XYZ file of C-alpha atoms in Angstrom:
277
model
C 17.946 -30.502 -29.401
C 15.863 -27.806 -31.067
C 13.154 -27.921 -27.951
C 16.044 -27.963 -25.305
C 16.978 -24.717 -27.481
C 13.902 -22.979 -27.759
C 13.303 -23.624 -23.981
C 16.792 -22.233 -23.040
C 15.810 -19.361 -25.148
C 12.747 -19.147 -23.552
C 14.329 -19.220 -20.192
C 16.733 -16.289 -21.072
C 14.279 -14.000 -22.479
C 12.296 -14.498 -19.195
C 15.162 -13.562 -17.323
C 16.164 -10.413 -19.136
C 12.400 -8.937 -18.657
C 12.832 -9.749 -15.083
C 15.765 -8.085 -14.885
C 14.622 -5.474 -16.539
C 11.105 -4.731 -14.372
C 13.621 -4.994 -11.750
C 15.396 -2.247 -13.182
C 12.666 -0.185 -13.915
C 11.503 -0.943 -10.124
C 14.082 0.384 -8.925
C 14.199 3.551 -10.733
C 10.761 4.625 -10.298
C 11.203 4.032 -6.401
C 14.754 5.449 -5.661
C 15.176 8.088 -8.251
C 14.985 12.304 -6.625
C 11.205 13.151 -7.090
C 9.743 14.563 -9.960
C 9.010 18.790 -10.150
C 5.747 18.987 -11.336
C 5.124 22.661 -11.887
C 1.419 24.400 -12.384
C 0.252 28.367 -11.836
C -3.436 28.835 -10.605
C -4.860 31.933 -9.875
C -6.373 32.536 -6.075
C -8.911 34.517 -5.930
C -8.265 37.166 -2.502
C -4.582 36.951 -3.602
C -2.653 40.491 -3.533
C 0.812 38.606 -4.939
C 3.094 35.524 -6.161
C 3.185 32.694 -4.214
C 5.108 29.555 -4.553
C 3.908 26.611 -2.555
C 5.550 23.398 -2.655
C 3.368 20.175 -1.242
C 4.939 16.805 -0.430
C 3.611 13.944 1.156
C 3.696 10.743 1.899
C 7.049 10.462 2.975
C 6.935 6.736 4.965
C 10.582 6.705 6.134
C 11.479 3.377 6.982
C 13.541 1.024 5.028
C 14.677 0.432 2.713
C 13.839 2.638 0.047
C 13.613 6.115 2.659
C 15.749 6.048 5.083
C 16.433 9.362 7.035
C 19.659 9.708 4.976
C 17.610 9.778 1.619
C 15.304 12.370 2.984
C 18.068 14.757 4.297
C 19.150 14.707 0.926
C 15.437 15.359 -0.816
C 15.367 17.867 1.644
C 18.246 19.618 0.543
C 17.217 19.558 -2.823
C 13.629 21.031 -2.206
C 14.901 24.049 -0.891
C 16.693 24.493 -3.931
C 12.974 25.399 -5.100
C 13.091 28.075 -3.306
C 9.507 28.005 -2.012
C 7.575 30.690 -0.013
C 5.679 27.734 1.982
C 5.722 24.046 2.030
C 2.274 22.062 2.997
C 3.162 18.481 4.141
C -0.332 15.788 2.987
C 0.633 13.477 5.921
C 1.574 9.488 6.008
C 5.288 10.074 7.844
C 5.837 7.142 8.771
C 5.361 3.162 6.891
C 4.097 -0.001 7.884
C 5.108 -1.443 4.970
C 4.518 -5.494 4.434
C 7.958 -5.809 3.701
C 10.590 -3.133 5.616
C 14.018 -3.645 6.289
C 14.172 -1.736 8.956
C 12.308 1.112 10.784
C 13.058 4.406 12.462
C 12.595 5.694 15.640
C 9.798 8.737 15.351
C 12.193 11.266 16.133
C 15.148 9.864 13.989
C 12.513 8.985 10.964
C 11.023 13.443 10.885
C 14.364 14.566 11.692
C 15.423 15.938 8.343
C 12.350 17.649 8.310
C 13.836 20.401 9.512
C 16.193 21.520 7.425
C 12.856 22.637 4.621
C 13.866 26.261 4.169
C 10.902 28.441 3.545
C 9.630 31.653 3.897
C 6.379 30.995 5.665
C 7.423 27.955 7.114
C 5.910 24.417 6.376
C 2.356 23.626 7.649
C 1.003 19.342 7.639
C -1.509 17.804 8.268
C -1.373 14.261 9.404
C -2.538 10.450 7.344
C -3.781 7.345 8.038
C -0.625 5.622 9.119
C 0.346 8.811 11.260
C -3.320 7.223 12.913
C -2.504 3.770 13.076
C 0.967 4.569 14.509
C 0.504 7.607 17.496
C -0.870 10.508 15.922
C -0.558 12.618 19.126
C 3.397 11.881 19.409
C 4.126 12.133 15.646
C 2.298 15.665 15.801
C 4.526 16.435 18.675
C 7.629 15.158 17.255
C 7.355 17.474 14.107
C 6.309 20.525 16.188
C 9.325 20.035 17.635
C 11.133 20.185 14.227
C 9.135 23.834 13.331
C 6.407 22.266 11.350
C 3.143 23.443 12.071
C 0.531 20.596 12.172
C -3.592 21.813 11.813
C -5.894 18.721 12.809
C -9.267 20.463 11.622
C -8.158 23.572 12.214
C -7.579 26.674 9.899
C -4.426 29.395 10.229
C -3.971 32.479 8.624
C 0.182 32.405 7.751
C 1.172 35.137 5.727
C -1.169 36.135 3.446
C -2.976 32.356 3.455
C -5.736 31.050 5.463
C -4.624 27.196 5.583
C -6.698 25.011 6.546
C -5.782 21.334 7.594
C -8.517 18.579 7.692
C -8.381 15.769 9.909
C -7.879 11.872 8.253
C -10.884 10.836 6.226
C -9.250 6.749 6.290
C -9.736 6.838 10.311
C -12.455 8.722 10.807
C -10.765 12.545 12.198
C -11.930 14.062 9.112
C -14.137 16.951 10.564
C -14.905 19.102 7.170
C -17.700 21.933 8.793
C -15.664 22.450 11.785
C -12.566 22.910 9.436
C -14.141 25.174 6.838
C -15.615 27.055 9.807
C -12.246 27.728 10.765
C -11.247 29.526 7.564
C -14.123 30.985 6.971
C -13.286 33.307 10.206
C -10.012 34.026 9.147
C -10.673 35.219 5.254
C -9.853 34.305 2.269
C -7.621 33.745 0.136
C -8.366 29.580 0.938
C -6.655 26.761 0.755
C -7.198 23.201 1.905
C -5.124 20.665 2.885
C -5.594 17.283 3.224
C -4.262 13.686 3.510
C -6.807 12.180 1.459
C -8.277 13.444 -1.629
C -11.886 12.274 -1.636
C -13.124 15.450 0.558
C -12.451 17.064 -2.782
C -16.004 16.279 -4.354
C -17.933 17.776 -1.180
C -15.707 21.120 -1.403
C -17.758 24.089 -0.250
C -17.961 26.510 -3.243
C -15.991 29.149 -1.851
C -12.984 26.904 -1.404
C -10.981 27.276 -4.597
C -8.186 24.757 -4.032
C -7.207 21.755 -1.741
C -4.267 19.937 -1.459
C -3.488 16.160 -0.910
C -1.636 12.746 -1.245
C -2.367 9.207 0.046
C -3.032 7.411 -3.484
C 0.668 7.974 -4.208
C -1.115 8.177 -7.613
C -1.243 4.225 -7.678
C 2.051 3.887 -6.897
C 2.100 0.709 -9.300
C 1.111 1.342 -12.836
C 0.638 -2.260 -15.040
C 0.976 -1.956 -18.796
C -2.319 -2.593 -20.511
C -3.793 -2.427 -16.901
C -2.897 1.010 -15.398
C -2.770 1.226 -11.789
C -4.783 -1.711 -10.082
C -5.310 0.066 -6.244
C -5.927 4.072 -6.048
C -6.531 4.780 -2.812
C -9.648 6.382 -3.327
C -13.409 5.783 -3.337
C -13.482 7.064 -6.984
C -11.252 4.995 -8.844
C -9.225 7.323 -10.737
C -10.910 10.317 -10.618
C -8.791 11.487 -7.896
C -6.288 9.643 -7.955
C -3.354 11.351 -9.349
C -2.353 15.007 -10.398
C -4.242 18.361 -11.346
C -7.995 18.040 -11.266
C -10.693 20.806 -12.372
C -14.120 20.601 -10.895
C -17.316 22.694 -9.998
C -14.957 25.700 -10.261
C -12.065 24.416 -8.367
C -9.008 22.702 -8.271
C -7.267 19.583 -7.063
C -3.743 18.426 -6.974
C -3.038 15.405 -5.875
C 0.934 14.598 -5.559
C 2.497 10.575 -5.443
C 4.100 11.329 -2.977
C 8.086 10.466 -2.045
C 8.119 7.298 -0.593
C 5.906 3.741 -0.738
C 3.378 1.988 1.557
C 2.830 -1.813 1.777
C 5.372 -2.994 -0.866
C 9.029 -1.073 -0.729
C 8.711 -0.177 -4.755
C 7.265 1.538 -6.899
C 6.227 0.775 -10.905
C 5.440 3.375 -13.850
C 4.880 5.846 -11.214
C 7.763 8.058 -9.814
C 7.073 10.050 -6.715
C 6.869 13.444 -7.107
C 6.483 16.774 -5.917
C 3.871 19.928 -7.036
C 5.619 23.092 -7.499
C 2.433 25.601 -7.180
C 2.478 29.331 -8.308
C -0.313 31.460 -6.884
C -0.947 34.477 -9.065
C -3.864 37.189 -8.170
C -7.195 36.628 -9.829
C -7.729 39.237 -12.757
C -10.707 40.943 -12.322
């Protein structure tokens, strides 16, 4: 009797931290993004800037749907941003999907971002594997600008937007070139982080997703995959080197398995201030 007891107690205790992970599961991946909020100071800047960056968006189902993204979308512009940079990845081949989107259907909420300057993306490594040439086309056609190692100068920005380091479009001279004609103030954005620790000098910030900042965090463990050729050193969030500055966002939606763990997706609310003297 007592073993039969301790193994049905065993059994339910099991259950409840199933249950419970599940929970948690599902919170992390369906919850409204995180606001992460930072000011940096850019040098060549005359005034306040707010730039929002999201990435990573991989509508399909079931955890982003077009529905859920309308409604992110909405909720962005509450933000009230000047410009929004988009790191790439729109689309998912997840492992497991419910269902997936037609391309046009899938960037369609898209345009509803309400910003000053417009939104500006560059594309990822599932944009790649997919069609990048129609999924560049398709969110032209929603008012999103899309650089492929190319620079523009939009407002008082010179954005540049590198090519996919995964799949090999990552051209960084011919997209530094690029800015370097138009001026400063700089900034670079990217789908993938690692270009980060070959940043020319005069580049003070670049922008990017992919790692989804692990998108599964283990207790004890941390986050098992990042995404990145340096383990965690770019993997997630604000990051200070040789006199410039990384932010990495997790992104809004998953890749390979439809959840996330100890890692919420987020977005990085950025205010650009002049450089004091």
């Amino acid at each position: 009797m007592r073993k039969s007891w301790r193994r049905g107690l065993a059994l339910a205790l099991g259950l409840t931290g199933l249950v419970a992970l599940g929970i948690k599961a599902h919170h992390d991946t369906m919850e409204p993004p995180l606001v992460r909020e930072t000011r940096l100071a850019l040098p060549g800047l005359d005034a306040p800037l707010r730039v929002l960056l999201i990435s990573d968006i991989h509508v399909s189902g079931p955890d982003m749907p077009p529905e859920r993204l309308a409604h992110i979308v909405e909720e962005l512009n509450r933000l009230h941003p000047d410009i929004v940079l988009i790191a790439g990845d729109f689309l998912s081949d997840k492992l497991i999907s419910t269902r997936h989107y037609p391309l046009d259907q899938a960037v369609a909420p898209l345009k509803g971002l309400r910003a000053r300057l417009g939104a500006v993306a560059v594309l990822g490594n599932h944009d790649y594997y997919r069609n990048a040439a129609a999924i560049q086309r398709a969110l032209e056609q929603q008012g999103i600008r899309v650089l492929v190692d190319q620079a523009a100068r939009i407002g008082p920005l010179t954005i540049g937007g590198l090519g996919d380091l995964a799949t090999r479009h990552a051209h960084r001279d011919v997209t530094v070139e690029a800015m370097r004609r138009l001026g400063p103030p700089y900034i670079l954005l990217a789908h993938e982080p690692d270009s980060f620790q070959k940043l020319p000098g005069d580049i003070p910030l670049m922008l990017a997703g992919h790692t989804h900042c692990g998108q599964i965090a283990l207790p004890l463990i941390g986050t098992p995959i990042t995404g990145s050729a340096y383990g965690r050193r770019y993997v997630c969030g604000l990051v200070k080197e040789h006199g410039a500055s990384l932010i990495v966002t997790a992104g809004l939606g998953t890749s390979d398995l439809p959840f996330r763990f100890g890692v919420p997706g987020d977005v990085w609310l950025i205010t650009l201030t002049p450089q004091k003297p």
